[in-house]
Coordinates of C-alpha atoms in Angstrom, one line a residue:
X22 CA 66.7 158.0 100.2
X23 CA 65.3 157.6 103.4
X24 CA 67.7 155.3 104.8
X25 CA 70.5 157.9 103.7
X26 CA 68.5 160.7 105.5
X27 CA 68.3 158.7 108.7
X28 CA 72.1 157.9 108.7
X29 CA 73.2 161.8 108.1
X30 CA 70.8 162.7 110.9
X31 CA 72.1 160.1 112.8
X32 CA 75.7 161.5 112.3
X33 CA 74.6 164.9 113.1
X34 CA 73.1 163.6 116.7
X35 CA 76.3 162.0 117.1
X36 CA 78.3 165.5 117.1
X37 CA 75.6 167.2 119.3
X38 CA 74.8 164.8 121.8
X39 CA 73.3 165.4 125.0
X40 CA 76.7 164.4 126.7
X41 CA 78.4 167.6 124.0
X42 CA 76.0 170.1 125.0
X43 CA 74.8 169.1 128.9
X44 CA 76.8 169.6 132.1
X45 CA 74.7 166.4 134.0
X46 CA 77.0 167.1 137.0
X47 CA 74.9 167.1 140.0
X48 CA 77.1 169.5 142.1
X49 CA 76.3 173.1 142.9
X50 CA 74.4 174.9 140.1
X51 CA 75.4 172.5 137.7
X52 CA 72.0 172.8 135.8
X53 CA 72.6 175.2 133.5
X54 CA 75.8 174.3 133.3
X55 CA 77.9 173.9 129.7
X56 CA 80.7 171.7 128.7
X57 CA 83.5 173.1 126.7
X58 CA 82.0 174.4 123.1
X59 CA 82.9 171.5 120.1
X60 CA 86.2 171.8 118.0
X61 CA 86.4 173.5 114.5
X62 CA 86.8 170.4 113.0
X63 CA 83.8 168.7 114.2
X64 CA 81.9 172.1 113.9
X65 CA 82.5 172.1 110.3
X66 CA 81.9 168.6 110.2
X67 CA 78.0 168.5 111.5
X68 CA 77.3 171.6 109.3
X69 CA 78.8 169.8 106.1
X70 CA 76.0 167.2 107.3
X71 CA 74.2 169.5 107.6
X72 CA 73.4 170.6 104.1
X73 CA 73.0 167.1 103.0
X74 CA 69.6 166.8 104.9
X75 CA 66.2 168.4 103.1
X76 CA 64.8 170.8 105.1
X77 CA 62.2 169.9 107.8
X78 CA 61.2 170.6 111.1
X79 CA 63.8 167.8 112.1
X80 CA 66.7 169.6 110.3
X81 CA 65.7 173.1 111.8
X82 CA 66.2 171.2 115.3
X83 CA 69.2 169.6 114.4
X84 CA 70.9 173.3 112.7
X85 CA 69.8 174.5 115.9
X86 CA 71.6 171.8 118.1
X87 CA 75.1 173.0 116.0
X88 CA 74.5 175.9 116.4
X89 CA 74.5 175.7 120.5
X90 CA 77.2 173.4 119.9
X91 CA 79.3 176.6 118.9
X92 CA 78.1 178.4 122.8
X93 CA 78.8 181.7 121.4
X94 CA 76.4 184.2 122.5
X95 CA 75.1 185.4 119.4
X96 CA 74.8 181.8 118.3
X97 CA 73.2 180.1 121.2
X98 CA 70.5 183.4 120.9
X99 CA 69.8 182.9 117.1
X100 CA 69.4 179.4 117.8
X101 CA 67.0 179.6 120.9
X102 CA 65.1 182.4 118.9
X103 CA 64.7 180.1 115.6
X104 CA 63.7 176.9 118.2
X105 CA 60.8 179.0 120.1
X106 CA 59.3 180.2 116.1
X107 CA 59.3 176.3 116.0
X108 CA 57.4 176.1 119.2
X109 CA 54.9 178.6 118.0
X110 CA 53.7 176.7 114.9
X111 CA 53.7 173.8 117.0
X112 CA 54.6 174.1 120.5
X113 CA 53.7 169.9 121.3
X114 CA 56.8 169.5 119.1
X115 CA 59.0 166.8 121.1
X116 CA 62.3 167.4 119.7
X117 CA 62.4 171.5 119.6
X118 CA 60.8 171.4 123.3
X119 CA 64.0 169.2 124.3
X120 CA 66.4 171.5 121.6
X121 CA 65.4 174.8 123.2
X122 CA 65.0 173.4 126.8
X123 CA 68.7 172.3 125.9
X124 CA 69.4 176.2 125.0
X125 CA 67.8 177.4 128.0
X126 CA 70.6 175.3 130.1
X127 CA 73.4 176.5 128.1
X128 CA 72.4 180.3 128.7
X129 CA 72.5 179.5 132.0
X130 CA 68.4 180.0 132.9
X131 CA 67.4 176.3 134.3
X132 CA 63.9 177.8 135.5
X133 CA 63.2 178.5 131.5
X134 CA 64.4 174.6 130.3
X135 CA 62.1 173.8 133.4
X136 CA 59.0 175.0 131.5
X137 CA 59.9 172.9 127.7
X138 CA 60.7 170.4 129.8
X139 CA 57.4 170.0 132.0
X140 CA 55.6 170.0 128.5
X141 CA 57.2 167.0 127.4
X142 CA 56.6 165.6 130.5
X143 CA 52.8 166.1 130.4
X144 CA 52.6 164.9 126.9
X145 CA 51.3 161.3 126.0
X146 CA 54.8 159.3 125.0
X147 CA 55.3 159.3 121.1
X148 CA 57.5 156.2 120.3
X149 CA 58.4 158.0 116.8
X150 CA 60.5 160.3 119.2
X151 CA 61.3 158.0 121.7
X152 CA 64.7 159.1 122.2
X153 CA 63.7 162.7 122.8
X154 CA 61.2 162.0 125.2
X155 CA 63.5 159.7 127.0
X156 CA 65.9 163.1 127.0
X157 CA 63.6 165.2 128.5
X158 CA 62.6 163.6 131.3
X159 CA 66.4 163.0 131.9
X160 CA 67.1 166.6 131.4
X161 CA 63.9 167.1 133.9
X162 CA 65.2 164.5 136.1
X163 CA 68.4 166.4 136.1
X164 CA 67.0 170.0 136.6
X165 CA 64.9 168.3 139.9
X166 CA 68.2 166.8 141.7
X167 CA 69.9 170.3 141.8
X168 CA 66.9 171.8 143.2
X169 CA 66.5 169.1 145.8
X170 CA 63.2 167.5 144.9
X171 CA 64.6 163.8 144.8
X172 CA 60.8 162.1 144.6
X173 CA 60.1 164.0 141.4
X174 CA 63.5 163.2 139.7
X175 CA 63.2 159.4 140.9
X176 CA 60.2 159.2 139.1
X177 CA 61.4 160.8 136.0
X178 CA 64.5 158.3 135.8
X179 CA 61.8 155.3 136.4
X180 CA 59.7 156.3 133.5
X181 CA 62.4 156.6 131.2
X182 CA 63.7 152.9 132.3
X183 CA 60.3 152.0 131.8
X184 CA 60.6 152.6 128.1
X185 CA 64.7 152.1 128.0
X186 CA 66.1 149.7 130.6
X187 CA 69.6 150.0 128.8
X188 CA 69.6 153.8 129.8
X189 CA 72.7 154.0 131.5
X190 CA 72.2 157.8 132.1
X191 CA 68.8 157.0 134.1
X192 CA 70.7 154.3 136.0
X193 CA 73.0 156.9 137.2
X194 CA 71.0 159.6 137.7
X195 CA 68.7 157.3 140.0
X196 CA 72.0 156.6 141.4
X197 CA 72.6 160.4 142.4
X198 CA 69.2 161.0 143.8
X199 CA 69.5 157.4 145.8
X200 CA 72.9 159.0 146.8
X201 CA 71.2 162.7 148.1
X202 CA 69.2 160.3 150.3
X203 CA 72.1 158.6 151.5
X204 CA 70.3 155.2 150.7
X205 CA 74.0 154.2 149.7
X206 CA 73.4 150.7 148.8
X207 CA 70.5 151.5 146.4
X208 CA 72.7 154.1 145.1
X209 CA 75.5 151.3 144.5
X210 CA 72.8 149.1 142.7
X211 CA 71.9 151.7 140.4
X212 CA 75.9 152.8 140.1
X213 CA 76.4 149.3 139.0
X214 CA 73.3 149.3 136.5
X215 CA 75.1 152.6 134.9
X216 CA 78.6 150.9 135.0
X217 CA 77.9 147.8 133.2
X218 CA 76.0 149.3 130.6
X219 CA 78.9 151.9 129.7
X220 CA 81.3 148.6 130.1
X221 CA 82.9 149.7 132.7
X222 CA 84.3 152.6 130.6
X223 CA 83.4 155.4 132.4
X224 CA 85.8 156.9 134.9
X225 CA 83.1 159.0 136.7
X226 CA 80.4 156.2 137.2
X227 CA 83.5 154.1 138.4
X228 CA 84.3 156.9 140.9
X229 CA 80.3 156.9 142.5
X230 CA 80.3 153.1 142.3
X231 CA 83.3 153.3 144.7
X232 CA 82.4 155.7 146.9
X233 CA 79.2 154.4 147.7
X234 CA 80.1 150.9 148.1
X235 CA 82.8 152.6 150.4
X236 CA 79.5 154.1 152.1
X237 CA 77.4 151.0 152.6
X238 CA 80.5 149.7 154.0
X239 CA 81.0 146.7 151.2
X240 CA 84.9 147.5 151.1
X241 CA 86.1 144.6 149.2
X242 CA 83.6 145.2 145.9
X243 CA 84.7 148.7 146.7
X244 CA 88.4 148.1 146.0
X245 CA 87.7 145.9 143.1
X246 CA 86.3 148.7 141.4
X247 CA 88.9 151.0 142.2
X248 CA 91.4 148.4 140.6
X249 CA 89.5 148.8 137.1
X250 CA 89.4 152.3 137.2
X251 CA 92.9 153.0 138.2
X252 CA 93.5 150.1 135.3
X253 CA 92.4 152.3 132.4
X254 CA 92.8 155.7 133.9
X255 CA 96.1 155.5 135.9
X256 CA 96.8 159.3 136.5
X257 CA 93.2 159.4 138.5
X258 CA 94.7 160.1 142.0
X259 CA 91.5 161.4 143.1
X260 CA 90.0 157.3 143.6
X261 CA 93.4 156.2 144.8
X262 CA 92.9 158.7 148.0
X263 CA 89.0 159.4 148.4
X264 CA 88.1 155.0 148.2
X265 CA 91.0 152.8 147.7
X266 CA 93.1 153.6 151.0
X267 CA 90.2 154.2 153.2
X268 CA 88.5 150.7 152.1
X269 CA 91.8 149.4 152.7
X270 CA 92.4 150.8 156.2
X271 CA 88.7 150.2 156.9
X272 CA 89.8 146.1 156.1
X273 CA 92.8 146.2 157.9
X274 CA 90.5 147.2 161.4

């Protein structure tokens, strides 16, 4: 049925989510960057998913997306390959622009991803692939802040919380670029945008929240959110000695 279709596919999105498959740290080189490849067990799990879908240009995508999932070589290739024959019976094609812009980062060549992701960018917004579009610009977005051009990855992060003001990733991506312009306090605001939506959960928004209310000098809100940080990730020294004590000391003068 359709409604089983769309819940397997959702499952399958769950296992190779942007977050699975996308180092989105700013530092460095980090575009191009790749977390650690997924387990066996979950591997085996998306493919069992998998098999359950009919074949369509959304289940080439998705095989593709487990397939860089693995971040072998000669599966990442096969996978890039297969997306780019894709491309070339339709190369407007939302999700494979995003899926093989995706590949592109995990080899390692962010001026490649650039291109698939410049496309979407230029393309008139589909709402029947919202979510990829709003992925692509974020990827683009991502791709801009490491190479220093801050106006065009502002306005990236602004178009996608124009169609998705819940997007905690654009939050804190605005945050970064507002943070690379040491506009500290707009960097906070967004920090806090990002924080809220992920419920506070996240160690690493927690961290920027800190440091850049530590920045803009609003020490008190700055401790506060070292406290909740430290609350549910106690053996995260790194807050303790970069924010807390020099909010404290900063108090204490």
């Amino acid at each position: 049925s359709e409604w089983g279709e769309r819940a397997v596919t959702a499952m399958v999105e769950i296992y190779v989510s942007p977050d699975t498959l996308v180092d989105w740290s700013d530092a460095g080189d980090g575009a191009g960057g790749t977390t650690e490849a997924l387990s066996p067990e979950s591997l085996a799990a998306a493919q069992r998913l998998l098999k359950e879908l009919k074949p369509s240009r959304k289940q080439r995508v998705l095989s593709c997306l487990v397939m860089l999932a693995e971040k072998t070589k000669p599966q990442v290739e096969a996978a890039v390959s297969s997306l780019l024959e894709l491309l070339a019976e339709d190369q407007d094609y939302v999700p494979a622009l995003v899926a093989a812009a995706i590949g592109h980062l995990v080899q390692r060549k962010p001026p490649q991803a650039r291109n698939h992701l410049k496309r979407v960018a230029r393309l008139a917004y589909d709402p029947r692939h919202a979510a990829d579009f709003e992925l692509g610009w974020l990827l683009l977005a991502l791709v801009y802040v490491q190479g220093g051009k801050y106006d065009l990855a502002e306005e990236l992060c602004r178009r996608a919380l124009g169609c998705n003001k819940s997007c905690a990733r654009a939050w804190e991506l605005l945050g970064t670029v507002k943070e690379h312009e040491l506009s500290y306090r707009d960097a906070a605001q967004a920090y806090t945008k990002a924080w809220t939506l992920e419920r506070e959960a996240g160690a690493q928004v927690g961290y920027k929240l800190a440091f850049n209310l530590l920045k803009a000098k609003e020490y008190v809100p700055a401790i506060d959110v070292c406290h909740k940080v430290l609350r549910a990730y106690p053996d995260y020294p790194r807050i303790h000695k970069d924010i807390l004590d020099k909010a404290r000391a900063a108090l204490r003068t």
